[in-house]
């Protein structure tokens, strides 16, 4: 692992793609939201040390051989500690002394029991930036409730908005109940954890900026509830005459005839025809002048009022060409249209030439999986970095970090034997 480095001095140029070089982040977190947030910081050059329980982050065990945890632990180092033991807590506190940032996702009261609450951390490092990331915030009747990704999404109405048709339907058979449950879970899958991850990373950056400007550390609180509200900000404004948020149709194809999926002669397309100008270009490209001249479809308001008739006309039209033909034809005239079923997301990111040319994927070598392609950085500063780290295994730097803290090989062996520290094997 890299040596624990001092904070960069003002005016010192950071390495390409690594504006956080010299910043050390200590992570006490599990599953997705907080670990993915610190991974975004690792991609910007921060040294991220993940402190895990002896058996590792539970997310490592949710899919064969820890595959899902590769993304949430990329670019990090890891040490496994028994934080319930006095010696394990002492090791954690020694790491806190050397850290610029501490991020945890414990419920209120747990950091105090483990000795990593803000007061304890500040006593060890006076300018530490201490970030609490949990479900409902530090106060109030729900503060101590457990929460996971689907819970936060459902609480904020995500499942209701995206899966509204299945909530409104009557489910009479077991098959219908299962399908309704599947639709609700899929509708609720996209937002809460990654929304919170972005807010966590942004909060850390703001904390670092405040420390640079004013020389202070501070506690920062992030919660999944309001992080998801931030990402869905249009629902968190209320004013007279505010239009109702569009709802997905009963078939879960889209929000209306000009913004939805259609089956083509071969494959499926997604078409977005928001404006009158886009509608005119679409009709011209499709050689359907009678549509643009039809009074029922002459404006946005008219198309909305005659949505059922328009959907039927467009469904028939899109069946006249393949999805690939529609994508080429409409993209050429600046109309949003893409084939929606050409490939799976993973295969798209691994093989699409546009993805490769923009460095949206990066090669790296994982200790368990060998040479792999991982996603590229969400943000580049001064260009991309020369390389990006693979996912850390649980405790993969336990011995090296203990040596940095001055522990001898004999002490490390004792700590392992007494199950104060641990690491997972490379093969599993």
mmCIF file of C-alpha atoms in Angstrom, residues 103-350:
data_model
loop_
_atom_site.group_PDB
_atom_site.id
_atom_site.type_symbol
_atom_site.label_atom_id
_atom_site.label_comp_id
_atom_site.label_asym_id
_atom_site.label_seq_id
_atom_site.Cartn_x
_atom_site.Cartn_y
_atom_site.Cartn_z
ATOM 1 C CA UNK A 103 -16.861 8.016 6.948
ATOM 2 C CA UNK A 104 -19.219 5.590 8.705
ATOM 3 C CA UNK A 105 -22.739 4.280 8.194
ATOM 4 C CA UNK A 106 -23.574 3.201 11.737
ATOM 5 C CA UNK A 107 -26.833 4.059 13.427
ATOM 6 C CA UNK A 108 -26.750 6.673 16.240
ATOM 7 C CA UNK A 109 -25.059 5.359 19.367
ATOM 8 C CA UNK A 110 -22.858 2.785 17.662
ATOM 9 C CA UNK A 111 -19.883 5.106 16.932
ATOM 10 C CA UNK A 112 -19.821 6.081 20.618
ATOM 11 C CA UNK A 113 -19.641 2.427 21.668
ATOM 12 C CA UNK A 114 -16.798 1.806 19.204
ATOM 13 C CA UNK A 115 -14.880 4.955 20.120
ATOM 14 C CA UNK A 116 -15.130 6.560 16.678
ATOM 15 C CA UNK A 117 -17.809 9.191 17.380
ATOM 16 C CA UNK A 118 -16.990 12.764 16.403
ATOM 17 C CA UNK A 119 -15.791 13.829 19.860
ATOM 18 C CA UNK A 120 -13.448 10.845 20.081
ATOM 19 C CA UNK A 121 -12.193 11.291 16.517
ATOM 20 C CA UNK A 122 -11.612 15.027 17.040
ATOM 21 C CA UNK A 123 -9.561 14.282 20.151
ATOM 22 C CA UNK A 124 -7.324 12.117 17.972
ATOM 23 C CA UNK A 125 -7.211 14.453 14.939
ATOM 24 C CA UNK A 126 -8.381 18.004 15.609
ATOM 25 C CA UNK A 127 -9.267 18.842 11.997
ATOM 26 C CA UNK A 128 -10.847 15.520 11.019
ATOM 27 C CA UNK A 129 -13.819 15.609 8.662
ATOM 28 C CA UNK A 130 -16.300 13.158 10.191
ATOM 29 C CA UNK A 131 -19.147 11.964 7.977
ATOM 30 C CA UNK A 132 -22.160 10.032 9.229
ATOM 31 C CA UNK A 133 -24.171 8.363 6.460
ATOM 32 C CA UNK A 134 -27.273 6.502 7.582
ATOM 33 C CA UNK A 135 -30.906 6.044 6.658
ATOM 34 C CA UNK A 136 -32.856 8.765 8.438
ATOM 35 C CA UNK A 137 -30.364 11.245 9.903
ATOM 36 C CA UNK A 138 -29.142 11.676 13.496
ATOM 37 C CA UNK A 139 -32.386 12.799 15.159
ATOM 38 C CA UNK A 140 -36.081 12.073 15.207
ATOM 39 C CA UNK A 141 -38.229 8.975 15.791
ATOM 40 C CA UNK A 142 -36.770 7.054 12.825
ATOM 41 C CA UNK A 143 -33.092 7.815 13.474
ATOM 42 C CA UNK A 144 -32.323 4.386 14.935
ATOM 43 C CA UNK A 145 -34.332 2.378 12.430
ATOM 44 C CA UNK A 146 -32.395 0.065 10.125
ATOM 45 C CA UNK A 147 -32.662 0.935 6.464
ATOM 46 C CA UNK A 148 -31.456 -0.530 3.198
ATOM 47 C CA UNK A 149 -31.605 0.644 -0.385
ATOM 48 C CA UNK A 150 -35.184 -0.546 -1.212
ATOM 49 C CA UNK A 151 -36.548 0.867 2.051
ATOM 50 C CA UNK A 152 -35.300 4.394 1.353
ATOM 51 C CA UNK A 153 -36.563 4.252 -2.210
ATOM 52 C CA UNK A 154 -40.010 3.100 -1.177
ATOM 53 C CA UNK A 155 -40.230 5.630 1.676
ATOM 54 C CA UNK A 156 -39.527 8.476 -0.755
ATOM 55 C CA UNK A 157 -42.212 7.247 -3.158
ATOM 56 C CA UNK A 158 -39.909 5.842 -5.820
ATOM 57 C CA UNK A 159 -41.682 2.504 -6.012
ATOM 58 C CA UNK A 160 -45.063 4.229 -6.098
ATOM 59 C CA UNK A 161 -44.104 6.512 -8.969
ATOM 60 C CA UNK A 162 -42.288 3.970 -11.102
ATOM 61 C CA UNK A 163 -44.505 0.993 -10.379
ATOM 62 C CA UNK A 164 -47.817 2.801 -10.007
ATOM 63 C CA UNK A 165 -49.759 0.582 -12.434
ATOM 64 C CA UNK A 166 -49.049 -2.593 -10.484
ATOM 65 C CA UNK A 167 -50.178 -0.881 -7.265
ATOM 66 C CA UNK A 168 -53.480 0.021 -8.881
ATOM 67 C CA UNK A 169 -54.174 -3.437 -10.323
ATOM 68 C CA UNK A 170 -55.969 -6.288 -8.586
ATOM 69 C CA UNK A 171 -53.756 -9.364 -8.240
ATOM 70 C CA UNK A 172 -55.879 -12.483 -8.096
ATOM 71 C CA UNK A 173 -53.403 -15.301 -8.693
ATOM 72 C CA UNK A 174 -50.013 -16.197 -7.235
ATOM 73 C CA UNK A 175 -48.424 -15.560 -10.636
ATOM 74 C CA UNK A 176 -49.922 -12.054 -10.742
ATOM 75 C CA UNK A 177 -48.713 -11.338 -7.196
ATOM 76 C CA UNK A 178 -45.209 -12.472 -8.108
ATOM 77 C CA UNK A 179 -45.182 -10.342 -11.236
ATOM 78 C CA UNK A 180 -46.451 -7.331 -9.292
ATOM 79 C CA UNK A 181 -43.721 -7.827 -6.694
ATOM 80 C CA UNK A 182 -41.110 -8.136 -9.440
ATOM 81 C CA UNK A 183 -42.243 -4.898 -11.042
ATOM 82 C CA UNK A 184 -42.184 -3.038 -7.729
ATOM 83 C CA UNK A 185 -38.683 -4.254 -6.902
ATOM 84 C CA UNK A 186 -37.388 -3.312 -10.352
ATOM 85 C CA UNK A 187 -39.126 0.066 -10.163
ATOM 86 C CA UNK A 188 -37.446 0.726 -6.821
ATOM 87 C CA UNK A 189 -33.985 -0.469 -7.785
ATOM 88 C CA UNK A 190 -32.264 2.422 -9.498
ATOM 89 C CA UNK A 191 -31.929 5.290 -7.063
ATOM 90 C CA UNK A 192 -31.336 5.231 -3.307
ATOM 91 C CA UNK A 193 -27.859 3.774 -2.798
ATOM 92 C CA UNK A 194 -26.025 5.478 -5.691
ATOM 93 C CA UNK A 195 -27.844 8.760 -5.043
ATOM 94 C CA UNK A 196 -26.555 8.664 -1.490
ATOM 95 C CA UNK A 197 -23.063 7.707 -2.680
ATOM 96 C CA UNK A 198 -22.812 10.843 -4.805
ATOM 97 C CA UNK A 199 -24.021 13.015 -1.915
ATOM 98 C CA UNK A 200 -21.478 11.409 0.446
ATOM 99 C CA UNK A 201 -18.596 12.034 -1.960
ATOM 100 C CA UNK A 202 -19.769 15.624 -2.523
ATOM 101 C CA UNK A 203 -20.099 16.211 1.234
ATOM 102 C CA UNK A 204 -16.529 15.028 1.799
ATOM 103 C CA UNK A 205 -15.255 17.358 -0.919
ATOM 104 C CA UNK A 206 -17.108 20.288 0.670
ATOM 105 C CA UNK A 207 -15.646 19.369 4.046
ATOM 106 C CA UNK A 208 -12.145 19.321 2.566
ATOM 107 C CA UNK A 209 -12.741 22.701 0.948
ATOM 108 C CA UNK A 210 -13.949 24.169 4.243
ATOM 109 C CA UNK A 211 -10.876 22.838 6.013
ATOM 110 C CA UNK A 212 -8.585 24.303 3.369
ATOM 111 C CA UNK A 213 -10.284 27.710 3.614
ATOM 112 C CA UNK A 214 -10.879 27.936 7.361
ATOM 113 C CA UNK A 215 -8.576 25.332 8.908
ATOM 114 C CA UNK A 216 -11.406 23.404 10.555
ATOM 115 C CA UNK A 217 -12.740 19.887 10.611
ATOM 116 C CA UNK A 218 -16.397 19.244 11.304
ATOM 117 C CA UNK A 219 -19.126 16.606 11.594
ATOM 118 C CA UNK A 220 -21.228 16.139 8.452
ATOM 119 C CA UNK A 221 -24.494 14.196 8.308
ATOM 120 C CA UNK A 222 -25.845 12.519 5.181
ATOM 121 C CA UNK A 223 -28.931 10.313 5.070
ATOM 122 C CA UNK A 224 -30.519 8.195 2.370
ATOM 123 C CA UNK A 225 -33.912 9.806 2.803
ATOM 124 C CA UNK A 226 -32.916 13.352 1.853
ATOM 125 C CA UNK A 227 -30.197 12.211 -0.558
ATOM 126 C CA UNK A 228 -32.933 10.516 -2.534
ATOM 127 C CA UNK A 229 -35.080 13.621 -2.198
ATOM 128 C CA UNK A 230 -32.231 15.701 -3.626
ATOM 129 C CA UNK A 231 -32.012 13.405 -6.647
ATOM 130 C CA UNK A 232 -35.776 13.717 -7.166
ATOM 131 C CA UNK A 233 -35.901 17.432 -6.454
ATOM 132 C CA UNK A 234 -38.828 18.101 -8.781
ATOM 133 C CA UNK A 235 -41.052 16.303 -6.278
ATOM 134 C CA UNK A 236 -39.771 18.432 -3.407
ATOM 135 C CA UNK A 237 -41.016 21.755 -4.711
ATOM 136 C CA UNK A 238 -44.604 22.744 -4.118
ATOM 137 C CA UNK A 239 -46.295 25.750 -5.682
ATOM 138 C CA UNK A 240 -49.665 26.780 -7.036
ATOM 139 C CA UNK A 241 -50.316 25.351 -10.470
ATOM 140 C CA UNK A 242 -47.446 22.860 -10.355
ATOM 141 C CA UNK A 243 -48.134 20.174 -12.978
ATOM 142 C CA UNK A 244 -48.537 16.615 -11.830
ATOM 143 C CA UNK A 245 -45.505 14.415 -12.322
ATOM 144 C CA UNK A 246 -46.100 12.083 -15.285
ATOM 145 C CA UNK A 247 -46.713 8.458 -14.407
ATOM 146 C CA UNK A 248 -45.593 5.426 -16.310
ATOM 147 C CA UNK A 249 -48.309 3.694 -18.334
ATOM 148 C CA UNK A 250 -49.944 0.408 -17.415
ATOM 149 C CA UNK A 251 -47.590 -1.605 -19.631
ATOM 150 C CA UNK A 252 -44.511 0.087 -18.121
ATOM 151 C CA UNK A 253 -43.487 1.251 -21.602
ATOM 152 C CA UNK A 254 -43.127 4.970 -20.898
ATOM 153 C CA UNK A 255 -44.827 8.229 -19.997
ATOM 154 C CA UNK A 256 -46.897 8.677 -23.136
ATOM 155 C CA UNK A 257 -46.883 8.056 -26.878
ATOM 156 C CA UNK A 258 -43.981 10.430 -27.568
ATOM 157 C CA UNK A 259 -41.760 9.131 -24.762
ATOM 158 C CA UNK A 260 -41.831 5.364 -24.598
ATOM 159 C CA UNK A 261 -40.718 1.993 -25.887
ATOM 160 C CA UNK A 262 -42.090 0.536 -29.111
ATOM 161 C CA UNK A 263 -41.601 -2.879 -30.714
ATOM 162 C CA UNK A 264 -40.029 -2.546 -34.165
ATOM 163 C CA UNK A 265 -40.053 -5.086 -37.001
ATOM 164 C CA UNK A 266 -37.033 -6.500 -35.210
ATOM 165 C CA UNK A 267 -36.100 -5.416 -31.681
ATOM 166 C CA UNK A 268 -37.367 -2.536 -29.559
ATOM 167 C CA UNK A 269 -36.765 1.206 -29.791
ATOM 168 C CA UNK A 270 -37.114 3.996 -27.279
ATOM 169 C CA UNK A 271 -38.263 7.257 -28.881
ATOM 170 C CA UNK A 272 -38.320 10.728 -27.304
ATOM 171 C CA UNK A 273 -40.256 13.347 -29.292
ATOM 172 C CA UNK A 274 -40.716 16.182 -26.809
ATOM 173 C CA UNK A 275 -41.053 19.287 -28.954
ATOM 174 C CA UNK A 276 -42.977 20.353 -32.012
ATOM 175 C CA UNK A 277 -39.699 20.705 -33.918
ATOM 176 C CA UNK A 278 -38.684 17.129 -33.048
ATOM 177 C CA UNK A 279 -42.117 15.897 -34.068
ATOM 178 C CA UNK A 280 -41.826 17.647 -37.442
ATOM 179 C CA UNK A 281 -38.349 16.204 -38.076
ATOM 180 C CA UNK A 282 -39.551 12.756 -37.087
ATOM 181 C CA UNK A 283 -42.502 12.855 -39.468
ATOM 182 C CA UNK A 284 -40.297 14.108 -42.306
ATOM 183 C CA UNK A 285 -37.689 11.400 -41.764
ATOM 184 C CA UNK A 286 -40.379 8.728 -41.564
ATOM 185 C CA UNK A 287 -41.997 10.152 -44.728
ATOM 186 C CA UNK A 288 -45.329 10.497 -42.973
ATOM 187 C CA UNK A 289 -46.473 14.028 -43.861
ATOM 188 C CA UNK A 290 -50.076 13.139 -43.019
ATOM 189 C CA UNK A 291 -49.077 12.809 -39.347
ATOM 190 C CA UNK A 292 -47.524 16.250 -39.075
ATOM 191 C CA UNK A 293 -50.563 17.733 -40.854
ATOM 192 C CA UNK A 294 -53.074 15.885 -38.673
ATOM 193 C CA UNK A 295 -54.796 18.417 -36.380
ATOM 194 C CA UNK A 296 -54.942 15.813 -33.600
ATOM 195 C CA UNK A 297 -51.143 15.789 -33.471
ATOM 196 C CA UNK A 298 -50.316 19.374 -34.470
ATOM 197 C CA UNK A 299 -48.959 20.486 -31.057
ATOM 198 C CA UNK A 300 -47.730 19.093 -27.768
ATOM 199 C CA UNK A 301 -51.123 19.774 -26.224
ATOM 200 C CA UNK A 302 -52.957 18.114 -29.114
ATOM 201 C CA UNK A 303 -50.711 15.052 -28.999
ATOM 202 C CA UNK A 304 -51.279 14.765 -25.261
ATOM 203 C CA UNK A 305 -55.062 15.069 -25.686
ATOM 204 C CA UNK A 306 -55.064 12.373 -28.368
ATOM 205 C CA UNK A 307 -52.489 10.103 -26.782
ATOM 206 C CA UNK A 308 -54.310 6.828 -27.414
ATOM 207 C CA UNK A 309 -54.761 7.467 -31.129
ATOM 208 C CA UNK A 310 -51.171 8.666 -31.477
ATOM 209 C CA UNK A 311 -49.775 5.624 -29.659
ATOM 210 C CA UNK A 312 -51.659 3.333 -32.035
ATOM 211 C CA UNK A 313 -50.357 5.221 -35.090
ATOM 212 C CA UNK A 314 -46.759 5.189 -33.843
ATOM 213 C CA UNK A 315 -46.923 1.515 -32.882
ATOM 214 C CA UNK A 316 -47.933 0.658 -36.442
ATOM 215 C CA UNK A 317 -45.255 2.968 -37.878
ATOM 216 C CA UNK A 318 -42.393 1.616 -35.773
ATOM 217 C CA UNK A 319 -43.227 -1.929 -36.883
ATOM 218 C CA UNK A 320 -42.358 -0.945 -40.459
ATOM 219 C CA UNK A 321 -38.576 -0.886 -39.851
ATOM 220 C CA UNK A 322 -36.082 -2.640 -37.630
ATOM 221 C CA UNK A 323 -34.905 -1.021 -34.416
ATOM 222 C CA UNK A 324 -31.423 -0.486 -35.867
ATOM 223 C CA UNK A 325 -32.866 1.231 -38.942
ATOM 224 C CA UNK A 326 -34.961 3.562 -36.781
ATOM 225 C CA UNK A 327 -31.977 4.465 -34.635
ATOM 226 C CA UNK A 328 -29.835 5.377 -37.654
ATOM 227 C CA UNK A 329 -32.648 7.258 -39.404
ATOM 228 C CA UNK A 330 -33.762 9.374 -36.456
ATOM 229 C CA UNK A 331 -30.354 10.035 -34.941
ATOM 230 C CA UNK A 332 -29.363 11.585 -38.263
ATOM 231 C CA UNK A 333 -32.146 14.188 -37.915
ATOM 232 C CA UNK A 334 -31.486 14.925 -34.221
ATOM 233 C CA UNK A 335 -34.405 12.964 -32.822
ATOM 234 C CA UNK A 336 -33.854 10.881 -29.709
ATOM 235 C CA UNK A 337 -34.164 7.243 -30.656
ATOM 236 C CA UNK A 338 -32.124 4.250 -29.575
ATOM 237 C CA UNK A 339 -32.415 0.513 -29.870
ATOM 238 C CA UNK A 340 -33.305 -0.631 -26.371
ATOM 239 C CA UNK A 341 -32.619 -4.360 -26.551
ATOM 240 C CA UNK A 342 -29.376 -4.596 -28.499
ATOM 241 C CA UNK A 343 -27.279 -5.882 -25.612
ATOM 242 C CA UNK A 344 -27.069 -6.275 -21.861
ATOM 243 C CA UNK A 345 -25.679 -3.325 -19.843
ATOM 244 C CA UNK A 346 -22.504 -5.154 -18.830
ATOM 245 C CA UNK A 347 -21.720 -6.224 -22.370
ATOM 246 C CA UNK A 348 -22.412 -2.687 -23.614
ATOM 247 C CA UNK A 349 -19.928 -1.136 -21.184
ATOM 248 C CA UNK A 350 -17.327 -3.791 -21.905
#
